[in-house]
XYZ file of C-alpha atoms in Angstrom:
668
model
C -48.014 5.558 10.048
C -50.369 4.300 12.742
C -48.183 1.322 13.078
C -45.154 3.344 14.102
C -44.304 4.599 17.578
C -44.282 8.154 18.525
C -40.396 8.568 18.091
C -40.422 7.027 14.643
C -43.336 9.300 13.564
C -41.443 12.297 14.863
C -38.293 11.356 12.892
C -40.390 10.791 9.699
C -42.231 14.150 9.786
C -39.112 16.335 10.629
C -38.376 17.334 7.133
C -36.962 20.855 7.589
C -33.243 21.076 8.570
C -31.029 18.479 9.875
C -32.192 15.368 11.661
C -29.980 12.686 13.432
C -31.845 9.405 14.493
C -29.972 7.415 17.120
C -31.418 3.995 16.298
C -30.645 1.196 18.596
C -30.425 -2.409 17.466
C -33.759 -3.757 16.161
C -35.443 -0.397 16.646
C -37.034 -0.220 13.124
C -34.630 2.183 11.435
C -35.296 0.921 7.871
C -39.053 1.583 8.378
C -38.216 5.222 9.402
C -36.114 5.641 6.251
C -38.586 4.268 3.896
C -41.606 5.836 5.456
C -39.899 9.139 5.401
C -39.144 8.858 1.665
C -42.875 8.194 1.312
C -43.709 11.154 3.449
C -41.431 13.485 1.525
C -43.157 12.417 -1.724
C -46.452 12.942 -0.193
C -45.456 16.417 0.724
C -44.816 17.234 -2.813
C -40.998 16.455 -3.213
C -40.372 14.684 -6.317
C -38.614 11.317 -5.833
C -35.890 12.367 -8.308
C -34.685 14.887 -5.797
C -34.305 12.423 -3.019
C -31.384 10.082 -2.356
C -31.075 7.430 0.222
C -27.535 6.099 0.856
C -26.625 2.621 2.422
C -23.510 0.598 2.736
C -24.432 -2.564 1.102
C -26.310 -3.349 -2.060
C -28.513 -5.939 -0.002
C -29.700 -2.938 2.255
C -30.565 -0.966 -0.810
C -32.436 -3.900 -2.406
C -34.417 -4.227 0.779
C -35.230 -0.547 1.092
C -36.475 -0.581 -2.548
C -38.726 -3.572 -1.956
C -40.248 -1.890 1.166
C -40.845 1.395 -0.721
C -42.879 -0.449 -3.483
C -45.325 -1.346 -0.707
C -45.723 2.244 0.316
C -45.712 4.320 -2.760
C -46.975 3.483 -6.160
C -44.269 2.861 -8.800
C -44.786 6.015 -11.049
C -44.250 8.232 -7.994
C -40.792 6.468 -7.304
C -39.370 7.150 -10.704
C -36.049 8.895 -10.461
C -35.460 8.092 -6.684
C -31.857 7.267 -5.739
C -31.370 4.383 -3.488
C -27.789 3.286 -3.668
C -24.650 2.751 -1.682
C -22.199 5.810 -1.299
C -19.864 4.125 -3.772
C -22.618 3.838 -6.511
C -23.585 7.559 -5.921
C -19.953 8.377 -6.361
C -19.669 6.373 -9.431
C -22.845 8.148 -10.888
C -21.276 11.541 -10.307
C -17.967 10.387 -12.014
C -19.825 9.057 -15.005
C -21.660 12.411 -15.480
C -18.677 14.617 -14.645
C -15.651 12.585 -15.868
C -14.458 15.258 -18.335
C -14.149 17.830 -15.668
C -11.641 15.284 -13.801
C -9.762 14.468 -16.931
C -11.062 11.039 -17.560
C -12.639 9.731 -20.677
C -15.859 7.784 -20.691
C -15.662 4.163 -19.804
C -13.082 4.523 -17.171
C -12.161 1.263 -15.267
C -12.522 0.589 -11.649
C -9.732 -1.256 -9.700
C -10.514 -3.261 -6.615
C -8.146 -3.610 -3.616
C -6.277 -6.668 -5.163
C -5.703 -4.529 -8.365
C -4.391 -1.708 -6.402
C -1.710 -3.929 -4.769
C -0.759 -5.304 -8.261
C -0.374 -1.811 -9.577
C 1.806 -0.720 -6.727
C 3.882 -3.826 -7.155
C 4.461 -2.779 -10.754
C 5.371 0.693 -9.783
C 7.881 -0.696 -7.295
C 9.392 -3.014 -9.889
C 11.385 -0.125 -11.415
C 13.625 0.104 -8.285
C 13.250 3.678 -7.514
C 11.752 2.902 -3.986
C 13.441 1.384 -1.063
C 10.058 -0.237 -0.125
C 10.119 -4.059 0.249
C 7.230 -6.322 -0.872
C 6.454 -7.148 2.775
C 5.811 -3.439 3.567
C 3.491 -3.169 0.542
C 0.066 -4.392 2.071
C 0.592 -1.786 4.808
C 1.308 0.954 2.468
C -1.607 -0.010 0.233
C -3.824 0.232 3.303
C -2.267 3.587 4.246
C -3.102 4.919 0.804
C -6.745 3.724 1.254
C -6.804 5.554 4.773
C -5.557 8.743 3.203
C -8.212 8.646 0.592
C -10.933 7.713 3.236
C -9.669 11.020 5.027
C -10.039 13.025 1.956
C -6.298 13.570 1.504
C -4.706 14.151 -1.843
C -1.043 13.306 -2.470
C -0.062 17.043 -2.109
C -1.730 17.080 1.390
C 0.020 13.873 2.479
C 3.455 15.086 1.428
C 3.206 18.280 3.312
C 1.726 16.570 6.474
C 3.707 13.287 6.581
C 7.318 14.081 5.868
C 8.401 11.081 8.034
C 6.370 8.952 5.476
C 7.932 10.305 2.413
C 8.423 6.964 0.536
C 4.695 6.203 1.027
C 3.383 9.626 0.152
C 5.666 9.720 -3.121
C 4.280 6.239 -4.009
C 0.687 7.635 -3.477
C 1.470 10.370 -6.091
C 2.938 7.981 -8.586
C 0.007 5.540 -8.000
C -2.464 8.299 -8.762
C -0.573 9.370 -11.794
C -0.521 5.800 -13.195
C -4.285 5.486 -12.437
C -5.010 8.694 -14.590
C -2.830 7.376 -17.428
C -4.823 3.979 -17.384
C -8.061 6.076 -17.295
C -8.932 4.074 -14.112
C -10.095 4.795 -10.467
C -9.909 2.538 -7.364
C -12.926 1.946 -5.017
C -11.772 4.645 -2.644
C -11.585 7.190 -5.532
C -15.442 6.729 -6.101
C -15.818 8.798 -3.013
C -12.600 10.978 -3.129
C -12.899 12.225 -6.755
C -16.360 13.335 -6.637
C -15.644 15.120 -3.225
C -12.807 16.986 -4.764
C -14.738 17.915 -7.737
C -17.604 19.264 -5.734
C -15.102 21.228 -3.635
C -13.423 22.697 -6.626
C -16.138 23.257 -9.099
C -19.072 25.654 -7.858
C -21.107 25.068 -11.023
C -21.070 21.285 -10.747
C -21.653 21.528 -6.967
C -24.857 23.798 -7.640
C -26.007 21.154 -10.262
C -25.865 18.184 -7.933
C -27.332 20.286 -4.944
C -30.148 21.151 -7.223
C -30.501 17.361 -8.285
C -30.334 15.885 -4.758
C -32.497 18.071 -2.406
C -32.972 15.625 0.287
C -30.562 13.001 1.527
C -31.054 10.152 3.764
C -28.130 8.038 5.176
C -28.377 4.632 6.736
C -25.768 3.276 9.162
C -24.329 6.700 9.457
C -21.862 5.572 12.170
C -19.973 3.689 9.506
C -19.133 6.691 7.438
C -15.663 7.790 6.947
C -14.270 11.276 6.833
C -14.573 11.591 2.946
C -18.178 10.318 3.107
C -19.140 12.921 5.737
C -17.536 15.521 3.813
C -19.316 14.339 0.562
C -22.624 14.626 2.546
C -21.805 18.118 3.690
C -20.937 19.398 0.238
C -24.192 17.811 -1.323
C -26.412 19.477 1.413
C -24.757 22.642 1.966
C -25.396 25.155 4.893
C -29.151 24.529 4.731
C -28.473 20.790 5.172
C -31.818 19.116 4.445
C -30.903 15.548 5.518
C -31.692 12.733 7.853
C -29.029 10.426 9.027
C -29.722 7.208 11.036
C -27.095 5.612 13.180
C -26.109 4.011 16.440
C -22.679 4.748 17.924
C -22.968 1.389 19.961
C -22.725 -0.282 16.588
C -19.649 1.355 15.079
C -17.382 -1.608 14.468
C -15.494 -0.648 11.340
C -12.725 1.709 12.604
C -10.125 -0.464 11.044
C -11.567 0.474 7.534
C -11.775 4.260 8.278
C -15.452 4.427 9.810
C -15.658 7.210 12.538
C -18.420 7.121 15.232
C -16.936 10.645 15.759
C -19.007 11.798 12.760
C -22.129 11.527 14.900
C -20.635 14.168 17.295
C -19.203 16.179 14.508
C -22.756 16.750 13.150
C -23.673 18.550 16.293
C -20.673 20.909 15.807
C -21.229 21.722 12.160
C -25.120 21.914 12.474
C -25.944 23.581 15.815
C -29.655 23.254 15.147
C -29.394 19.569 14.651
C -32.445 17.685 15.803
C -31.770 14.485 17.579
C -34.361 11.863 17.940
C -33.663 8.525 19.748
C -35.363 5.158 18.959
C -35.113 2.818 21.877
C -37.996 0.469 21.619
C -36.678 -2.838 20.234
C -38.746 -5.101 18.104
C -36.370 -7.952 17.916
C -35.200 -9.295 21.320
C -36.623 -10.446 24.645
C -35.963 -8.263 27.780
C -33.258 -10.471 29.183
C -31.338 -10.225 25.929
C -31.564 -6.467 25.928
C -30.751 -6.174 29.574
C -27.469 -7.942 28.826
C -26.737 -5.803 25.978
C -27.488 -2.530 27.842
C -25.381 -3.617 30.798
C -22.548 -4.409 28.558
C -22.397 -1.204 26.697
C -22.570 1.046 29.669
C -18.855 0.269 30.174
C -18.191 2.422 27.037
C -18.229 6.196 27.070
C -21.291 7.775 25.339
C -22.203 11.168 23.870
C -25.772 9.919 23.118
C -27.100 7.711 25.850
C -29.882 5.271 25.356
C -31.599 2.163 26.751
C -33.157 -0.386 24.695
C -36.464 -1.826 25.891
C -38.935 -4.362 24.487
C -42.521 -5.579 24.861
C -41.570 -9.132 23.635
C -41.510 -10.719 27.032
C -38.727 -11.595 29.664
C -37.505 -14.572 27.676
C -35.145 -17.470 28.724
C -31.992 -16.847 30.802
C -28.767 -16.392 28.911
C -26.735 -19.650 29.034
C -22.993 -19.689 29.641
C -21.141 -22.887 28.389
C -17.696 -23.456 29.711
C -15.987 -25.934 27.268
C -12.794 -28.035 27.821
C -11.201 -26.984 24.448
C -12.232 -25.656 21.038
C -13.224 -29.202 19.724
C -15.322 -29.887 22.685
C -16.940 -26.401 22.252
C -17.875 -27.286 18.541
C -19.212 -30.745 19.524
C -21.220 -29.378 22.539
C -22.783 -26.634 20.608
C -23.700 -28.704 17.491
C -25.310 -31.220 19.779
C -27.056 -28.614 21.792
C -28.488 -26.957 18.580
C -29.524 -30.187 17.165
C -31.405 -31.116 20.324
C -33.059 -27.730 20.580
C -34.146 -27.974 16.944
C -35.760 -31.325 17.344
C -37.443 -30.431 20.586
C -38.941 -27.107 19.432
C -39.654 -28.201 15.865
C -37.959 -25.160 14.414
C -35.720 -24.704 11.291
C -31.972 -24.916 10.987
C -32.148 -21.511 9.366
C -33.327 -20.104 12.738
C -29.798 -20.728 14.179
C -26.591 -18.820 13.891
C -23.168 -19.371 15.301
C -21.151 -16.207 15.550
C -17.469 -15.818 16.219
C -14.842 -13.128 16.176
C -12.344 -14.573 13.657
C -12.897 -16.719 10.574
C -10.508 -19.581 11.776
C -12.919 -20.356 14.460
C -15.403 -21.857 11.965
C -13.501 -25.046 11.040
C -14.318 -27.187 14.124
C -17.829 -26.139 13.925
C -18.127 -27.167 10.347
C -16.708 -30.562 11.170
C -18.971 -31.061 14.163
C -22.109 -29.863 12.168
C -21.169 -32.268 9.296
C -20.886 -35.244 11.686
C -24.407 -34.771 12.835
C -25.635 -34.085 9.229
C -26.745 -30.501 10.143
C -26.803 -28.340 7.048
C -24.832 -25.132 7.334
C -23.237 -22.334 5.349
C -20.267 -20.062 6.114
C -21.136 -16.510 5.275
C -18.701 -13.784 4.412
C -16.175 -16.127 2.897
C -14.212 -15.361 -0.351
C -16.321 -15.384 -3.467
C -15.220 -17.792 -6.062
C -14.931 -14.939 -8.462
C -12.534 -13.018 -5.979
C -9.720 -15.522 -6.519
C -6.986 -13.964 -8.380
C -6.577 -16.790 -10.866
C -10.194 -16.562 -11.750
C -10.075 -12.769 -12.053
C -7.206 -13.264 -14.430
C -8.930 -15.868 -16.595
C -12.159 -13.778 -16.708
C -10.070 -10.822 -17.776
C -8.873 -12.843 -20.813
C -12.268 -14.038 -21.631
C -13.694 -10.454 -21.499
C -10.873 -9.333 -23.953
C -11.725 -12.245 -26.458
C -15.216 -10.711 -26.443
C -14.434 -7.011 -26.128
C -10.819 -6.215 -26.891
C -11.518 -2.425 -25.996
C -12.235 -3.560 -22.423
C -9.392 -1.394 -20.695
C -9.654 -2.930 -17.326
C -9.517 -6.421 -18.751
C -6.449 -5.353 -20.915
C -4.542 -3.897 -17.924
C -5.059 -7.069 -15.861
C -4.184 -9.585 -18.698
C -1.396 -7.676 -20.571
C 1.281 -8.662 -17.937
C -0.283 -11.861 -16.403
C 1.789 -13.859 -16.807
C 4.557 -11.366 -17.155
C 5.539 -10.222 -20.553
C 8.237 -7.649 -19.702
C 5.706 -4.833 -20.168
C 6.331 -2.506 -17.272
C 4.408 0.471 -15.764
C 6.456 2.837 -17.649
C 5.480 1.400 -20.910
C 1.645 1.105 -19.857
C 1.835 4.758 -18.444
C 3.032 6.017 -21.968
C 0.350 3.779 -23.671
C -2.335 5.179 -21.236
C -1.402 8.656 -21.938
C -1.366 8.175 -25.802
C -4.864 6.366 -25.742
C -6.313 9.166 -23.435
C -4.981 11.882 -25.842
C -6.362 10.093 -28.907
C -9.595 8.953 -26.998
C -9.251 5.481 -27.926
C -8.907 2.165 -26.090
C -5.613 0.795 -24.934
C -5.911 -2.099 -27.394
C -6.600 0.135 -30.470
C -3.674 2.553 -29.393
C -1.215 -0.407 -29.708
C -1.786 -0.434 -33.494
C -1.444 3.168 -34.201
C 1.675 4.455 -35.891
C 1.822 7.467 -33.426
C 2.537 5.306 -30.523
C 5.965 4.610 -31.985
C 6.874 8.362 -31.384
C 6.091 7.747 -27.601
C 7.701 4.326 -26.891
C 10.876 2.429 -27.744
C 10.607 0.037 -30.667
C 10.939 -3.041 -28.333
C 8.205 -1.968 -26.015
C 5.913 -1.252 -28.971
C 6.751 -4.673 -30.616
C 5.881 -6.499 -27.278
C 2.560 -4.647 -27.030
C 1.610 -5.430 -30.715
C 2.629 -9.075 -30.425
C 0.309 -9.476 -27.428
C -2.540 -7.768 -29.336
C -2.013 -9.676 -32.615
C -1.943 -12.949 -30.590
C -5.123 -11.930 -28.814
C -6.865 -11.260 -32.184
C -5.855 -14.603 -33.453
C -7.037 -16.350 -30.365
C -10.411 -14.464 -30.461
C -10.910 -15.288 -34.099
C -10.364 -19.075 -33.744
C -12.474 -19.068 -30.430
C -15.406 -17.466 -32.357
C -15.034 -19.824 -35.389
C -14.335 -23.234 -33.926
C -13.894 -25.356 -30.865
C -14.282 -22.377 -28.428
C -13.412 -24.305 -25.196
C -10.531 -26.187 -26.972
C -9.097 -22.760 -28.050
C -9.402 -21.445 -24.684
C -7.509 -24.426 -23.120
C -4.765 -24.061 -25.859
C -4.568 -20.342 -24.984
C -3.816 -21.275 -21.329
C -1.218 -23.774 -22.453
C 0.384 -21.040 -24.579
C 0.509 -18.770 -21.613
C 1.999 -21.577 -19.470
C -0.843 -20.581 -17.129
C -0.559 -23.668 -14.809
C 3.274 -23.380 -14.511
C 2.932 -19.696 -13.643
C 0.429 -20.556 -10.893
C 2.936 -23.095 -9.538
C 5.786 -20.479 -9.615
C 3.679 -17.816 -7.999
C 2.113 -19.928 -5.301
C 3.627 -20.071 -1.761
C 3.048 -23.810 -1.519
C 2.352 -26.867 -3.942
C -1.192 -27.246 -2.156
C -2.014 -23.603 -2.952
C -0.819 -24.007 -6.648
C -3.056 -27.217 -6.834
C -5.994 -25.356 -5.408
C -5.539 -22.478 -7.760
C -5.478 -24.811 -10.852
C -8.570 -26.713 -9.664
C -10.405 -23.273 -9.498
C -9.257 -22.699 -13.087
C -10.604 -26.191 -14.148
C -13.981 -25.503 -12.377
C -14.383 -22.205 -14.227
C -13.630 -24.027 -17.572
C -16.139 -26.645 -16.851
C -18.633 -23.902 -15.966
C -17.806 -22.112 -19.203
C -18.266 -25.350 -21.275
C -21.811 -25.695 -19.881
C -22.682 -22.162 -20.757
C -21.297 -22.632 -24.240
C -23.660 -25.564 -24.754
C -26.663 -23.401 -23.576
C -26.102 -20.785 -26.062
C -29.037 -21.284 -28.527
C -29.276 -18.878 -31.446
C -26.636 -16.527 -29.746
C -22.824 -16.057 -30.319
C -21.709 -18.714 -27.937
C -18.580 -17.005 -26.341
C -20.211 -13.674 -26.031
C -23.200 -15.454 -24.355
C -21.047 -17.402 -22.001
C -18.923 -14.455 -20.749
C -22.078 -12.327 -20.237
C -23.505 -14.989 -18.211
C -20.286 -15.517 -16.173
C -20.101 -11.823 -15.370
C -23.803 -12.158 -14.302
C -23.003 -15.020 -12.059
C -20.265 -13.089 -10.512
C -22.689 -10.269 -9.463
C -25.157 -12.915 -8.181
C -22.584 -14.707 -6.311
C -21.536 -11.603 -4.451
C -25.069 -10.453 -3.694
C -27.020 -13.661 -2.896
C -29.162 -13.833 0.127
C -27.505 -16.741 1.956
C -30.462 -16.817 4.663
C -32.891 -17.972 2.079
C -32.382 -21.753 2.733
C -32.826 -23.955 5.855
C -29.338 -23.912 7.089
C -27.307 -22.989 10.151
C -25.477 -19.696 9.604
C -21.835 -19.531 10.587
C -20.358 -16.054 10.427
C -18.156 -13.525 11.945
C -19.552 -10.801 14.214
C -18.724 -8.230 11.513
C -20.663 -10.141 8.786
C -23.576 -10.627 11.295
C -24.249 -6.955 11.622
C -27.640 -5.968 10.266
C -28.939 -9.586 10.525
C -31.128 -11.288 13.185
C -31.787 -14.857 14.292
C -34.207 -16.604 16.731
C -31.291 -18.533 18.330
C -27.700 -17.378 18.538
C -24.560 -19.100 19.793
C -21.883 -16.572 20.462
C -18.676 -18.534 20.801
C -15.070 -18.099 21.939
C -15.862 -15.550 24.615
C -12.200 -15.376 25.806
C -9.590 -12.790 26.525
C -7.453 -12.660 23.221
C -10.411 -13.702 21.038
C -13.252 -11.472 22.224
C -11.691 -9.008 22.885
C -9.131 -9.781 20.168
C -5.407 -9.490 21.215
C -4.678 -7.214 18.272
C -7.248 -4.716 19.564
C -6.116 -5.061 23.152
C -2.555 -4.217 21.901
C -3.976 -1.113 20.047
C -6.149 -0.166 23.038
C -9.407 -0.651 20.921
C -11.253 -2.309 23.827
C -14.287 -0.131 23.201
C -14.715 -1.234 19.766
C -14.357 -4.980 20.817
C -17.134 -4.275 23.457
C -19.198 -2.940 20.660
C -18.663 -6.119 18.655
C -19.910 -8.087 21.503
C -22.833 -5.806 21.776
C -23.695 -6.422 18.105
C -23.490 -10.149 18.691
C -25.793 -10.127 21.521
C -28.303 -8.135 19.839
C -28.548 -10.360 16.838
C -30.528 -12.770 18.988
C -34.286 -12.722 19.158
C -35.309 -15.458 21.605
C -32.428 -17.453 22.985
C -28.744 -16.518 23.409
C -25.952 -18.944 24.421
C -22.468 -17.879 25.101
C -19.384 -20.262 25.270
C -15.753 -20.068 26.025
C -12.930 -22.621 26.165
C -10.694 -23.468 29.111
C -7.983 -24.421 26.654
C -7.714 -23.644 22.907
C -5.247 -25.027 20.191
C -3.036 -22.205 18.966
C -0.151 -23.081 16.504
C -0.575 -26.823 17.264
C -0.352 -26.429 21.017
C -3.160 -26.453 23.595
C -2.815 -23.140 25.678
C -4.869 -21.895 28.715
C -7.636 -19.538 28.100
C -9.217 -16.870 30.460
C -12.966 -16.047 30.097
C -13.713 -12.785 28.434
C -13.882 -9.681 30.681
C -17.192 -8.954 28.892
C -18.787 -11.930 30.803
C -18.140 -10.184 34.036
C -19.785 -6.990 32.723
C -23.218 -8.801 31.947
C -26.023 -8.848 34.569
C -25.179 -11.864 36.504
C -28.699 -12.472 37.660
C -29.698 -13.067 33.986
C -26.975 -15.747 33.269
C -27.504 -19.410 33.693
C -24.115 -20.983 34.335
C -23.978 -24.965 34.306
C -21.655 -26.631 36.855
C -17.909 -26.955 35.625
C -18.496 -30.642 34.673
C -20.773 -29.473 31.805
C -24.418 -29.758 31.185
C -26.805 -31.414 33.604
C -27.082 -35.223 33.184
C -30.626 -35.089 31.913
C -29.683 -32.428 29.300
C -26.775 -34.528 28.236
C -28.880 -37.547 27.732
C -31.504 -35.589 25.817
C -28.866 -34.286 23.470
C -27.469 -37.815 23.008
C -30.902 -38.987 22.015
C -31.285 -36.200 19.624
C -27.834 -36.964 17.833
C -28.724 -40.633 17.688
C -32.094 -39.816 16.168
C -30.335 -37.613 13.446
C -27.803 -40.354 12.760
C -30.422 -42.898 12.357
C -32.423 -40.613 9.978
C -29.172 -40.177 8.036
C -28.419 -43.980 7.762
C -32.109 -44.533 6.589
C -31.675 -41.900 3.951
C -28.443 -43.485 2.665
C -30.049 -46.948 2.812
């Protein structure tokens, strides 16, 4: 506690009632949350009655790691440190019967949601085109994030009747499949707590103090879940920063900070304004920029880390010149200062901006990684194949069954699967087991039952042969029987995409082969599939900052991170602020994105923009972003329009030459 500043100590020791901590970037909010948990335990509250909620697994892991340094392990037993979704899942697991689910319900991701909606539309009852489906799927997610059921949307959105009716059918099919989607992990527990006083009292007794990190990122359902769990007494601490609210597009509401004051008139507001990350010049730039947004909670970040270097502005001829200049500048700075490549980050508004930087970094032999890209296990063809592998090991895996049963299509439609799901739920058995019961014949036409049984019998045969013989050979034969490669070609938009998809399948099969060879003393296929699922988890949660590589990432991905040296690129009208946001009058959110980018920098900050940029194969003129004019001009270092000073260019050239020589020596 002695290491904390007075405002941090005040936030930690305020344990009665409701506390809102307005925590500026780099102000030590994680320290406040972890020390407050330790303080609550020290005051006699058992860890099993405390829950700290975050938005990412990485943040939860970091919080747990810090706590182990503050509190002995035995006193932390029973503590909940998790994401909102993980808490919702825990409530659903404990109370599934009250919601009409059986144990072992499946969880659909956003891709699964779209596939199920496509299946529902296939019966022709809706006048909704496939092109409209992504927007409708997003709308269903928005309704769930706002805590709205199908009944509520139908009464309030008569002009959107097809979408609201589809929402109702979608929920009906989910229940029949004994499945929920990601948004249901918040909505279903919320509805349960609102409707069942006994269960509400049980969870209020279990979770007697709540702490919420990144509170500005909560949506309406998450806010209501917090209110239900804490009740009128409201023993909680939420930590947030309205200036870092950058997820409105996925339902986050910075207004939830203001709503707290309305719902809890005795709310205690504490501001953390001392920044422990950045130099004074960087903070001055951030403060100046964000003052152009309206504020309910005003704050001004300050630092004791020194004045720091001026913020450099690099005008570039085009996007290729921008990438080359920044790669060269980065290399020169790294060689001159003796730092690590991992100290540098190149931040941009949109993923498509990464490609020229990747090429320029490769040309100079600079190691890098692109953060926030699609996981290998997120590709649809990989998820499909993994679903089959999971079924070969465990045919009672309902989620894998639902994914595999009609991939590729077997003329087993949503009506058939709804009846199968209802029957399996009534009998409390898996979908696979239900296919073999005589009673199913009373619920389905003979042809539909025959198709289901044919699929299951074929699956049993493949699994038996895979367990007894050449496992990898049997799996390759299975893909041939499925005409999986042909199906990928038929469903791909281009031949190149089809080839890339099949290459992903081949890569997974090679991976599987290596894992099968590793299985010593274990059943090979079960071992390999379990390892693959573990690799999936590790791939999604790995810490990409661990190695010495330059980070390339979007501003959204960079939130919560920090780097000694930051290049914030593409500071142009139409990019930052993005044209889509300008069209929707979301300029304030774009300004917050720029603020987040600036406050990632610890020591040096460089901003770049292009005078021309290639769009749709044509070079078009670009205008510097309005955000550059909103920065304190006295803290900016603008080189002349011809580029960097001659001595700087020469130094960078020497640095690039030195790196190339080192590469040639390494190859030799």
